[in-house]
Short mmCIF file of C-alpha atoms in Angstrom, two decimals:
data_model
loop_
_atom_site.label_atom_id
_atom_site.label_comp_id
_atom_site.label_asym_id
_atom_site.label_seq_id
_atom_site.Cartn_x
_atom_site.Cartn_y
_atom_site.Cartn_z
CA UNK A 64 -61.01 48.67 -106.12
CA UNK A 65 -58.46 48.13 -108.88
CA UNK A 66 -54.78 48.21 -108.04
CA UNK A 67 -53.02 51.37 -109.25
CA UNK A 68 -49.67 51.34 -110.99
CA UNK A 69 -47.22 54.07 -111.82
CA UNK A 70 -47.33 55.70 -115.23
CA UNK A 71 -44.19 54.91 -117.21
CA UNK A 72 -43.11 57.90 -119.30
CA UNK A 73 -41.55 55.67 -121.96
CA UNK A 74 -41.84 55.20 -125.64
CA UNK A 75 -44.33 52.64 -126.79
CA UNK A 76 -41.43 50.54 -128.05
CA UNK A 77 -39.67 50.33 -124.69
CA UNK A 78 -39.84 46.91 -123.09
CA UNK A 79 -37.59 47.09 -120.05
CA UNK A 80 -40.47 47.49 -117.67
CA UNK A 81 -38.48 47.08 -114.48
CA UNK A 82 -36.02 49.85 -115.34
CA UNK A 83 -38.82 52.11 -116.53
CA UNK A 84 -40.67 51.73 -113.26
CA UNK A 85 -37.60 52.90 -111.34
CA UNK A 86 -37.56 56.29 -113.08
CA UNK A 87 -38.81 59.03 -110.79
CA UNK A 88 -41.66 57.02 -109.36
CA UNK A 89 -42.72 59.72 -106.95
CA UNK A 90 -43.29 62.24 -109.75
CA UNK A 91 -45.60 60.03 -111.79
CA UNK A 92 -49.39 59.93 -111.53
CA UNK A 93 -51.18 56.63 -111.15
CA UNK A 94 -52.92 54.56 -113.81
CA UNK A 95 -55.11 51.63 -112.71
CA UNK A 96 -54.33 48.25 -114.25
CA UNK A 97 -58.04 47.50 -114.64
CA UNK A 98 -61.44 48.55 -113.43
CA UNK A 99 -63.87 51.40 -114.06
CA UNK A 100 -61.26 54.14 -113.72
CA UNK A 101 -59.03 52.63 -116.39
CA UNK A 102 -62.04 51.96 -118.60
CA UNK A 103 -62.92 55.63 -118.35
CA UNK A 104 -59.37 56.62 -119.37
CA UNK A 105 -59.51 54.26 -122.35
CA UNK A 106 -62.89 55.65 -123.36
CA UNK A 107 -61.62 59.24 -123.21
CA UNK A 108 -58.50 58.34 -125.17
CA UNK A 109 -60.41 56.55 -127.92
CA UNK A 110 -62.86 59.43 -128.16
CA UNK A 111 -60.03 61.92 -128.61
CA UNK A 112 -58.33 59.77 -131.24
CA UNK A 113 -61.65 59.21 -133.01
CA UNK A 114 -62.18 62.97 -133.10
CA UNK A 115 -58.66 63.87 -134.28
CA UNK A 116 -56.63 61.07 -135.86
CA UNK A 117 -59.26 59.15 -137.84
CA UNK A 118 -61.16 62.18 -139.22
CA UNK A 119 -57.93 63.89 -140.21
CA UNK A 120 -56.69 60.81 -142.07
CA UNK A 121 -60.12 60.58 -143.69
CA UNK A 122 -59.79 64.17 -144.93
CA UNK A 123 -56.36 63.34 -146.36
CA UNK A 124 -57.77 60.35 -148.20
CA UNK A 125 -60.74 62.41 -149.35
CA UNK A 126 -58.39 64.72 -151.26
CA UNK A 127 -56.33 61.77 -152.42
CA UNK A 128 -59.44 60.20 -153.94
CA UNK A 129 -60.63 63.51 -155.38
CA UNK A 130 -57.32 64.19 -157.12
CA UNK A 131 -57.09 60.60 -158.33
CA UNK A 132 -60.65 60.26 -159.60
CA UNK A 133 -61.52 63.70 -160.93
CA UNK A 134 -60.21 62.76 -164.37
CA UNK A 135 -63.41 60.75 -164.86
CA UNK A 136 -65.48 63.89 -164.26
CA UNK A 137 -63.08 65.95 -166.37
CA UNK A 138 -63.74 63.61 -169.28
CA UNK A 139 -67.39 64.70 -169.35
CA UNK A 140 -66.17 68.32 -169.31
CA UNK A 141 -64.44 67.82 -172.70
CA UNK A 142 -60.95 66.92 -171.49
CA UNK A 143 -60.45 64.52 -174.41
CA UNK A 144 -61.53 67.04 -177.02
CA UNK A 145 -59.41 69.92 -175.69
CA UNK A 146 -56.26 67.80 -175.37
CA UNK A 147 -56.93 66.08 -178.69
CA UNK A 148 -56.80 62.62 -177.11
CA UNK A 149 -57.13 59.82 -179.61
CA UNK A 150 -57.55 56.07 -179.41
CA UNK A 151 -56.24 54.76 -176.09
CA UNK A 152 -54.75 58.05 -174.89
CA UNK A 153 -57.34 58.58 -172.15
CA UNK A 154 -57.09 54.97 -170.96
CA UNK A 155 -53.30 55.16 -170.90
CA UNK A 156 -53.47 58.32 -168.79
CA UNK A 157 -55.55 56.38 -166.28
CA UNK A 158 -53.05 53.52 -166.27
CA UNK A 159 -50.04 55.77 -165.75
CA UNK A 160 -51.37 56.77 -162.32
CA UNK A 161 -51.30 53.13 -161.22
CA UNK A 162 -47.85 52.60 -162.71
CA UNK A 163 -46.50 55.35 -160.45
CA UNK A 164 -48.54 54.17 -157.46
CA UNK A 165 -47.28 50.60 -157.83
CA UNK A 166 -43.61 51.53 -158.26
CA UNK A 167 -43.68 53.70 -155.15
CA UNK A 168 -45.24 51.20 -152.73
CA UNK A 169 -42.25 49.39 -151.23
CA UNK A 170 -39.78 52.34 -151.45
CA UNK A 171 -42.34 54.55 -149.70
CA UNK A 172 -42.66 51.98 -146.93
CA UNK A 173 -38.90 52.00 -146.39
CA UNK A 174 -38.96 55.79 -146.12
CA UNK A 175 -41.94 55.54 -143.74
CA UNK A 176 -39.77 53.49 -141.37
CA UNK A 177 -37.08 56.18 -141.28
CA UNK A 178 -39.03 59.46 -141.07
CA UNK A 179 -42.04 60.49 -139.02
CA UNK A 180 -45.45 59.91 -140.61
CA UNK A 181 -46.36 63.60 -140.50
CA UNK A 182 -43.26 64.54 -142.48
CA UNK A 183 -43.66 61.82 -145.12
CA UNK A 184 -47.38 62.33 -145.64
CA UNK A 185 -47.09 66.13 -145.45
CA UNK A 186 -44.39 66.29 -148.13
CA UNK A 187 -46.08 63.80 -150.46
CA UNK A 188 -49.41 65.63 -150.10
CA UNK A 189 -47.89 68.93 -151.14
CA UNK A 190 -46.26 67.26 -154.13
CA UNK A 191 -49.36 65.42 -155.31
CA UNK A 192 -51.39 68.61 -154.87
CA UNK A 193 -48.93 70.32 -157.19
CA UNK A 194 -49.25 67.47 -159.70
CA UNK A 195 -53.04 67.59 -159.57
CA UNK A 196 -53.11 71.34 -160.08
CA UNK A 197 -50.59 71.10 -162.91
CA UNK A 198 -52.96 68.82 -164.83
CA UNK A 199 -54.91 72.01 -165.59
CA UNK A 200 -51.86 73.30 -167.47
CA UNK A 201 -51.41 70.27 -169.72
CA UNK A 202 -51.86 70.77 -173.45
CA UNK A 203 -51.42 67.24 -174.78
CA UNK A 204 -51.60 63.60 -173.80
CA UNK A 205 -47.87 63.44 -172.90
CA UNK A 206 -48.25 66.14 -170.27
CA UNK A 207 -51.38 64.48 -168.89
CA UNK A 208 -49.67 61.10 -168.58
CA UNK A 209 -46.60 62.62 -166.90
CA UNK A 210 -48.67 64.42 -164.25
CA UNK A 211 -50.77 61.29 -163.65
CA UNK A 212 -47.62 59.18 -163.22
CA UNK A 213 -46.11 61.47 -160.58
CA UNK A 214 -49.51 61.87 -158.92
CA UNK A 215 -49.49 58.10 -158.39
CA UNK A 216 -45.97 58.14 -156.94
CA UNK A 217 -46.77 60.80 -154.37
CA UNK A 218 -50.21 59.45 -153.38
CA UNK A 219 -48.55 56.21 -152.28
CA UNK A 220 -47.46 58.00 -149.09
CA UNK A 221 -50.93 58.35 -147.60
CA UNK A 222 -52.20 55.14 -149.21
CA UNK A 223 -49.81 53.02 -147.17
CA UNK A 224 -48.95 55.34 -144.30
CA UNK A 225 -52.48 55.96 -143.03
CA UNK A 226 -53.47 52.29 -142.38
CA UNK A 227 -50.15 51.72 -140.64
CA UNK A 228 -50.61 54.76 -138.40
CA UNK A 229 -54.11 53.61 -137.42
CA UNK A 230 -52.70 50.23 -136.37
CA UNK A 231 -50.37 52.04 -133.91
CA UNK A 232 -53.26 53.55 -131.94
CA UNK A 233 -56.01 50.93 -132.00
CA UNK A 234 -56.44 47.33 -130.91
CA UNK A 235 -56.83 44.56 -133.48
CA UNK A 236 -60.59 44.32 -132.92
CA UNK A 237 -61.01 48.09 -133.39
CA UNK A 238 -59.30 48.47 -136.76
CA UNK A 239 -61.97 47.74 -139.38
CA UNK A 240 -64.36 50.43 -138.18
CA UNK A 241 -61.60 53.06 -138.13
CA UNK A 242 -60.20 51.90 -141.46
CA UNK A 243 -63.74 52.18 -142.82
CA UNK A 244 -64.08 55.79 -141.69
CA UNK A 245 -60.70 56.53 -143.26
CA UNK A 246 -61.39 54.73 -146.51
CA UNK A 247 -65.02 55.83 -146.52
CA UNK A 248 -63.68 59.22 -147.51
CA UNK A 249 -63.14 57.77 -150.99
CA UNK A 250 -66.87 57.17 -151.36
CA UNK A 251 -67.57 60.66 -150.04
CA UNK A 252 -65.01 61.93 -152.55
CA UNK A 253 -66.93 60.25 -155.34
CA UNK A 254 -70.14 61.96 -154.26
CA UNK A 255 -68.50 65.30 -153.49
CA UNK A 256 -66.50 65.21 -156.72
CA UNK A 257 -69.68 64.70 -158.68
CA UNK A 258 -71.30 67.70 -156.99
CA UNK A 259 -68.26 69.89 -157.63
CA UNK A 260 -68.11 68.79 -161.26
CA UNK A 261 -71.83 69.49 -161.64
CA UNK A 262 -71.42 72.97 -160.14
CA UNK A 263 -68.46 73.76 -162.37
CA UNK A 264 -70.25 72.50 -165.49
CA UNK A 265 -73.46 74.44 -164.74
CA UNK A 266 -72.09 77.70 -163.35
CA UNK A 267 -68.55 78.15 -164.66
CA UNK A 268 -68.83 76.76 -168.15
CA UNK A 269 -68.48 80.19 -169.76
CA UNK A 270 -65.34 81.23 -167.89
CA UNK A 271 -62.05 81.79 -169.71
CA UNK A 272 -60.69 78.49 -168.39
CA UNK A 273 -62.25 75.24 -169.56
CA UNK A 274 -64.41 73.52 -166.89
CA UNK A 275 -62.05 70.55 -166.64
CA UNK A 276 -59.12 72.90 -165.95
CA UNK A 277 -61.10 74.64 -163.21
CA UNK A 278 -61.96 71.24 -161.75
CA UNK A 279 -58.29 70.26 -161.39
CA UNK A 280 -57.42 73.64 -159.85
CA UNK A 281 -60.36 73.73 -157.42
CA UNK A 282 -59.60 70.23 -156.12
CA UNK A 283 -55.79 70.44 -156.31
CA UNK A 284 -54.90 73.66 -154.50
CA UNK A 285 -56.55 72.74 -151.15
CA UNK A 286 -54.43 69.57 -151.09
CA UNK A 287 -51.26 71.67 -151.01
CA UNK A 288 -52.42 73.66 -147.98
CA UNK A 289 -53.63 70.51 -146.24
CA UNK A 290 -50.23 68.92 -146.77
CA UNK A 291 -48.58 71.85 -144.99
CA UNK A 292 -51.01 71.52 -142.07
CA UNK A 293 -50.18 67.82 -141.82
CA UNK A 294 -46.68 68.62 -140.54
CA UNK A 295 -48.29 70.08 -137.41
CA UNK A 296 -51.59 68.22 -136.94
CA UNK A 297 -50.94 64.53 -137.61
CA UNK A 298 -49.98 62.43 -134.53
CA UNK A 299 -46.89 60.29 -135.14
CA UNK A 300 -46.94 57.71 -132.34
CA UNK A 301 -48.71 57.00 -129.02
CA UNK A 302 -45.74 58.20 -126.94
CA UNK A 303 -45.58 61.42 -128.97
CA UNK A 304 -49.14 62.57 -128.22
CA UNK A 305 -49.02 66.20 -127.11
CA UNK A 306 -49.76 67.41 -123.58
CA UNK A 307 -52.52 69.70 -124.86
CA UNK A 308 -54.24 66.71 -126.45
CA UNK A 309 -54.01 63.99 -123.79
CA UNK A 310 -53.33 63.70 -120.08
CA UNK A 311 -50.27 61.74 -118.85
CA UNK A 312 -52.59 58.86 -117.92
CA UNK A 313 -54.15 58.80 -121.37
CA UNK A 314 -50.73 58.85 -123.04
CA UNK A 315 -49.58 55.91 -120.95
CA UNK A 316 -52.71 53.95 -121.77
CA UNK A 317 -52.08 54.70 -125.46
CA UNK A 318 -48.56 53.30 -125.07
CA UNK A 319 -49.83 50.16 -123.34
CA UNK A 320 -52.53 49.61 -125.94
CA UNK A 321 -49.91 49.93 -128.68
CA UNK A 322 -47.91 47.18 -127.00
CA UNK A 323 -50.98 44.99 -126.68
CA UNK A 324 -51.56 45.54 -130.42
CA UNK A 325 -48.14 43.98 -131.16
CA UNK A 326 -46.39 47.31 -131.76
CA UNK A 327 -43.16 46.54 -129.90
CA UNK A 328 -40.79 46.33 -132.85
CA UNK A 329 -37.77 48.50 -131.97
CA UNK A 330 -35.89 48.32 -135.27
CA UNK A 331 -36.13 50.93 -138.00
CA UNK A 332 -35.82 48.31 -140.70
CA UNK A 333 -35.50 44.60 -139.97
CA UNK A 334 -34.27 42.66 -143.01
CA UNK A 335 -35.54 39.40 -141.54
CA UNK A 336 -39.04 40.84 -141.33
CA UNK A 337 -38.70 42.02 -144.90
CA UNK A 338 -37.90 38.48 -146.01
CA UNK A 339 -40.64 37.08 -143.77
CA UNK A 340 -43.20 39.36 -145.40
CA UNK A 341 -42.24 38.28 -148.92
CA UNK A 342 -42.26 34.58 -147.97
CA UNK A 343 -45.45 34.56 -145.88
CA UNK A 344 -48.05 32.35 -147.57
CA UNK A 345 -50.87 34.53 -146.22
CA UNK A 346 -49.75 37.45 -148.35
CA UNK A 347 -50.47 35.42 -151.47
CA UNK A 348 -54.13 35.24 -150.44
CA UNK A 349 -54.17 38.92 -149.47
CA UNK A 350 -52.82 39.82 -152.90
CA UNK A 351 -55.27 37.61 -154.79
CA UNK A 352 -58.25 39.13 -152.97
CA UNK A 353 -56.90 42.64 -153.45
CA UNK A 354 -56.30 42.03 -157.15
CA UNK A 355 -59.85 40.75 -157.42
CA UNK A 356 -61.32 43.91 -155.92
CA UNK A 357 -58.93 46.53 -157.37
CA UNK A 358 -59.65 45.80 -161.03
CA UNK A 359 -63.41 46.54 -160.64
CA UNK A 360 -62.77 49.44 -158.24
CA UNK A 361 -60.33 51.20 -160.56
CA UNK A 362 -62.75 50.90 -163.47
CA UNK A 363 -65.70 52.03 -161.35
CA UNK A 364 -63.94 55.20 -160.16
CA UNK A 365 -62.81 56.13 -163.65
CA UNK A 366 -65.86 55.22 -165.72
CA UNK A 367 -68.93 55.68 -163.50
CA UNK A 368 -69.66 59.17 -164.92
CA UNK A 369 -69.40 57.77 -168.46
CA UNK A 370 -71.54 54.73 -167.63
CA UNK A 371 -74.28 56.92 -166.15
CA UNK A 372 -74.17 59.37 -169.07
CA UNK A 373 -74.71 56.45 -171.45
CA UNK A 374 -77.85 55.53 -169.51
CA UNK A 375 -79.40 58.60 -171.17
CA UNK A 376 -78.55 61.51 -168.86
CA UNK A 377 -77.08 64.81 -170.02
CA UNK A 378 -73.41 65.42 -169.18
CA UNK A 379 -74.21 67.81 -166.31
CA UNK A 380 -76.98 65.56 -164.94
CA UNK A 381 -74.66 62.53 -165.20
CA UNK A 382 -72.18 64.32 -162.91
CA UNK A 383 -74.97 64.79 -160.36
CA UNK A 384 -76.24 61.23 -160.67
CA UNK A 385 -72.87 59.82 -159.60
CA UNK A 386 -73.63 60.99 -156.05
CA UNK A 387 -76.26 58.41 -154.88
CA UNK A 388 -74.16 55.28 -155.62
CA UNK A 389 -71.30 56.64 -153.53
CA UNK A 390 -73.70 57.67 -150.76
CA UNK A 391 -75.09 54.11 -150.65
CA UNK A 392 -71.54 52.76 -150.58
CA UNK A 393 -70.55 54.98 -147.64
CA UNK A 394 -73.47 53.87 -145.46
CA UNK A 395 -72.99 50.20 -146.28
CA UNK A 396 -69.20 50.40 -145.82
CA UNK A 397 -69.57 51.74 -142.28
CA UNK A 398 -72.20 49.15 -141.41
CA UNK A 399 -70.19 46.20 -142.72
CA UNK A 400 -66.96 47.32 -141.07
CA UNK A 401 -68.70 47.90 -137.73
CA UNK A 402 -70.14 44.40 -137.84
CA UNK A 403 -66.78 42.94 -138.87
CA UNK A 404 -65.14 44.42 -135.76
CA UNK A 405 -68.06 43.29 -133.61
CA UNK A 406 -67.83 39.68 -134.81
CA UNK A 407 -64.03 39.71 -135.42
CA UNK A 408 -64.71 38.15 -138.82
CA UNK A 409 -63.13 39.49 -142.00
CA UNK A 410 -63.37 36.75 -144.64
CA UNK A 411 -67.12 36.18 -144.56
CA UNK A 412 -67.76 39.92 -144.84
CA UNK A 413 -65.40 40.10 -147.85
CA UNK A 414 -67.31 37.23 -149.47
CA UNK A 415 -70.69 38.83 -148.80
CA UNK A 416 -69.63 42.19 -150.24
CA UNK A 417 -68.15 40.58 -153.35
CA UNK A 418 -71.43 38.73 -153.85
CA UNK A 419 -73.38 42.00 -153.72
CA UNK A 420 -71.03 43.54 -156.29
CA UNK A 421 -71.57 40.53 -158.55
CA UNK A 422 -75.33 41.01 -158.38
CA UNK A 423 -74.84 44.66 -159.33
CA UNK A 424 -72.71 43.79 -162.35
CA UNK A 425 -75.25 41.19 -163.44
CA UNK A 426 -77.96 43.87 -163.41
CA UNK A 427 -75.73 46.12 -165.51
CA UNK A 428 -74.81 43.48 -168.08
CA UNK A 429 -78.14 41.69 -168.43
CA UNK A 430 -80.49 44.55 -169.32
CA UNK A 431 -80.58 48.06 -170.74
CA UNK A 432 -83.43 49.25 -168.52
CA UNK A 433 -82.52 52.48 -166.74
CA UNK A 434 -83.86 51.50 -163.32
CA UNK A 435 -82.07 48.15 -163.28
CA UNK A 436 -78.83 49.68 -164.54
CA UNK A 437 -78.83 52.44 -161.95
CA UNK A 438 -79.67 49.99 -159.14
CA UNK A 439 -76.83 47.81 -160.40
CA UNK A 440 -74.42 50.76 -160.23
CA UNK A 441 -75.44 51.35 -156.60
CA UNK A 442 -75.03 47.67 -155.67
CA UNK A 443 -71.59 47.55 -157.28
CA UNK A 444 -70.42 50.49 -155.15
CA UNK A 445 -71.92 48.94 -152.02
CA UNK A 446 -70.10 45.69 -152.70
CA UNK A 447 -66.72 47.03 -153.79
CA UNK A 448 -65.91 49.73 -151.29
CA UNK A 449 -66.19 47.83 -147.97
CA UNK A 450 -63.68 45.21 -149.13
CA UNK A 451 -60.76 47.65 -149.15
CA UNK A 452 -60.85 48.60 -145.43
CA UNK A 453 -61.62 44.99 -144.53
CA UNK A 454 -58.45 43.89 -146.31
CA UNK A 455 -56.33 46.68 -144.82
CA UNK A 456 -57.53 45.58 -141.38
CA UNK A 457 -57.05 41.88 -142.13
CA UNK A 458 -53.42 42.37 -143.10
CA UNK A 459 -52.75 44.58 -140.07
CA UNK A 460 -54.49 42.07 -137.78
CA UNK A 461 -52.45 39.07 -138.87
CA UNK A 462 -48.89 40.44 -139.15
CA UNK A 463 -46.72 40.84 -136.07
CA UNK A 464 -43.82 43.30 -136.28
CA UNK A 465 -43.74 46.85 -137.66
CA UNK A 466 -41.65 46.06 -140.71
CA UNK A 467 -43.47 42.84 -141.56
CA UNK A 468 -46.87 44.52 -141.25
CA UNK A 469 -45.82 47.58 -143.23
CA UNK A 470 -44.19 45.57 -146.02
CA UNK A 471 -47.16 43.19 -146.15
CA UNK A 472 -49.47 46.17 -146.68
CA UNK A 473 -47.11 47.50 -149.35
CA UNK A 474 -46.97 44.13 -151.13
CA UNK A 475 -50.75 43.85 -151.18
CA UNK A 476 -51.13 47.40 -152.44
CA UNK A 477 -48.38 46.94 -155.02
CA UNK A 478 -50.01 43.92 -156.62
CA UNK A 479 -53.52 45.32 -156.28
CA UNK A 480 -52.64 48.65 -157.87
CA UNK A 481 -50.57 46.96 -160.56
CA UNK A 482 -53.60 44.99 -161.69
CA UNK A 483 -55.77 48.08 -161.30
CA UNK A 484 -54.27 49.17 -164.62
CA UNK A 485 -56.36 46.40 -166.17
CA UNK A 486 -59.46 48.10 -164.82
CA UNK A 487 -58.56 51.30 -166.66
CA UNK A 488 -58.47 49.50 -170.02
CA UNK A 489 -61.62 47.35 -170.08
CA UNK A 490 -64.38 49.91 -170.71
CA UNK A 491 -63.55 50.85 -174.29
CA UNK A 492 -65.77 53.24 -176.24
CA UNK A 493 -66.31 50.64 -178.93
CA UNK A 494 -68.01 48.34 -176.40
CA UNK A 495 -70.43 51.06 -175.20
CA UNK A 496 -73.14 51.28 -174.03
CA UNK A 497 -73.48 47.71 -172.73
CA UNK A 498 -69.77 47.16 -171.95
CA UNK A 499 -70.03 43.37 -172.04
CA UNK A 500 -66.25 42.93 -171.86
CA UNK A 501 -65.80 45.31 -168.90
CA UNK A 502 -68.68 43.95 -166.86
CA UNK A 503 -67.73 40.36 -167.66
CA UNK A 504 -64.16 40.87 -166.45
CA UNK A 505 -65.39 42.53 -163.27
CA UNK A 506 -67.76 39.62 -162.56
CA UNK A 507 -64.90 37.16 -163.06
CA UNK A 508 -62.62 38.95 -160.61
CA UNK A 509 -65.39 39.33 -158.06
CA UNK A 510 -65.82 35.57 -158.35
CA UNK A 511 -62.10 35.18 -157.68
CA UNK A 512 -62.45 37.34 -154.57
CA UNK A 513 -65.31 35.21 -153.25
CA UNK A 514 -63.51 31.89 -153.77
CA UNK A 515 -60.18 33.03 -152.36
CA UNK A 516 -61.76 34.68 -149.30
CA UNK A 517 -63.59 31.48 -148.39
CA UNK A 518 -60.50 29.30 -148.87
CA UNK A 519 -58.35 31.72 -146.88
CA UNK A 520 -60.89 31.86 -144.06
CA UNK A 521 -60.95 28.07 -143.90
CA UNK A 522 -57.15 27.82 -143.73
CA UNK A 523 -56.87 30.43 -140.96
CA UNK A 524 -59.66 28.82 -138.98
CA UNK A 525 -57.95 25.45 -139.28
CA UNK A 526 -54.61 26.89 -138.09
CA UNK A 527 -56.27 28.57 -135.11
CA UNK A 528 -57.96 25.29 -134.20
CA UNK A 529 -54.64 23.44 -134.43
CA UNK A 530 -52.96 25.91 -132.08
CA UNK A 531 -55.89 25.81 -129.70
CA UNK A 532 -55.79 22.01 -129.54
CA UNK A 533 -52.02 21.82 -129.20
CA UNK A 534 -51.30 24.79 -126.91
CA UNK A 535 -54.61 25.64 -125.25
CA UNK A 536 -56.11 29.08 -124.69
CA UNK A 537 -53.79 31.96 -125.65
CA UNK A 538 -52.76 34.59 -123.15
CA UNK A 539 -51.79 38.20 -123.91
CA UNK A 540 -48.08 38.51 -124.65
CA UNK A 541 -46.03 40.97 -122.64
CA UNK A 542 -44.01 43.64 -124.44
CA UNK A 543 -40.80 41.75 -123.61
CA UNK A 544 -42.21 38.52 -125.05
CA UNK A 545 -43.32 40.32 -128.20
CA UNK A 546 -39.84 41.72 -128.79
CA UNK A 547 -38.35 38.30 -128.09
CA UNK A 548 -40.48 36.50 -130.69
CA UNK A 549 -39.71 39.26 -133.21
CA UNK A 550 -35.97 39.01 -132.56
CA UNK A 551 -36.16 35.23 -132.96
CA UNK A 552 -38.07 35.54 -136.22
CA UNK A 553 -41.21 33.78 -134.91
CA UNK A 554 -43.68 36.61 -135.57
CA UNK A 555 -47.31 35.48 -135.98
CA UNK A 556 -46.26 31.81 -135.92
CA UNK A 557 -46.06 32.05 -132.14
CA UNK A 558 -48.42 29.53 -130.45
CA UNK A 559 -50.04 32.33 -128.46
CA UNK A 560 -51.00 34.28 -131.58
CA UNK A 561 -54.45 33.80 -133.11
CA UNK A 562 -55.40 34.94 -136.59
CA UNK A 563 -58.43 37.04 -137.40
CA UNK A 564 -60.56 35.07 -139.82
#
């Protein structure tokens, strides 16, 4: 029979365990330290979080991806013709989104440290929903670029906030699967967006509003209402879980799991962690891998409808044919992320996915046969999309301290999204239909991703081996010890810390 302990009604950042245990002990229910009863509490808690937190964040990212990527579908609905876009106007509109997204990364992370996640994400969702809807009112390329720029600024809130929130509630070995469900919404958005665009093109083409305007309105307005709901529905922290949602025992287990996941940073904004994040050599590798995957991903999201149309499909049929590649990507993303959590390996899975994407691009660039091209498009999606949640998990796994983890995520996203602007410029009309330049650049950056992931994996494995040989088997750090190594500026350099590889 496991030994019971008193539930501490404390915040998940509190570390004075002795003083906490002295608070009204007789009024607190018991929580076992280990054993079947505790396992059952953990199972119930994870089930509730998996049914509320992760799906809700996935829905948020679904609308983020829809509002970001629907411009590719709008292009087939005569956006360029109606706005009189010439030359590079369309490509520049794509780039302006990433300019805004990049600029907002680090400032958004600072704001995230000072306000609750539900407030930050709720406000930014309402604002980007307004921007997305306002794209239907644009009459020229200047208006389109302005709305795309501010859309990027406001979408940065959920892009960085959601992975950080997930890391508050789940253990290090549980992150990739949940990040995959969250990010998998982007693949569902690609499929769903294609279906919506197909429906609009087929059934609403004769309405008074142009189909591309209807597309922006249909996908923009729900985002505004969802942003308002976010103020009330999004959990902010383990110790803030509502009584109607969890029992006192489940809340306490959530707090303890947060501590075990190295979430004991008590400062709102630690300047030393900020400096540590910018000087951490690991973030260089994170950024290189993320750059390698974001250039192809940005181009894929924006140009897949065009690429498929140039395979010989009609504009309406091309919208519909964008669905299967994203469906393949969703299934493969979930499978890869599940196996990554099971094996606790990130780097080898990144390498494998990049290799699959390379094969897909080779099929696209080497032949003009419809079957090979379409199979290549599916393989590219299957290779690209799992890498994003793997990298979000890898950064969260290997950074100790709220500020350091959050800023590391922001740095990676900032550099990745900055280079994503390259992806919006490499599939020029003059290179159609074979797009040798675009496919060639994507193959090169997938090659970069493969090389860097293998080198990074080797370096982390070597460092883990050195610590194992010098200090022996690691033991779980107490909350007090975690705060101590953060206050001393040790972070993940502590001998008891082991990197995910």
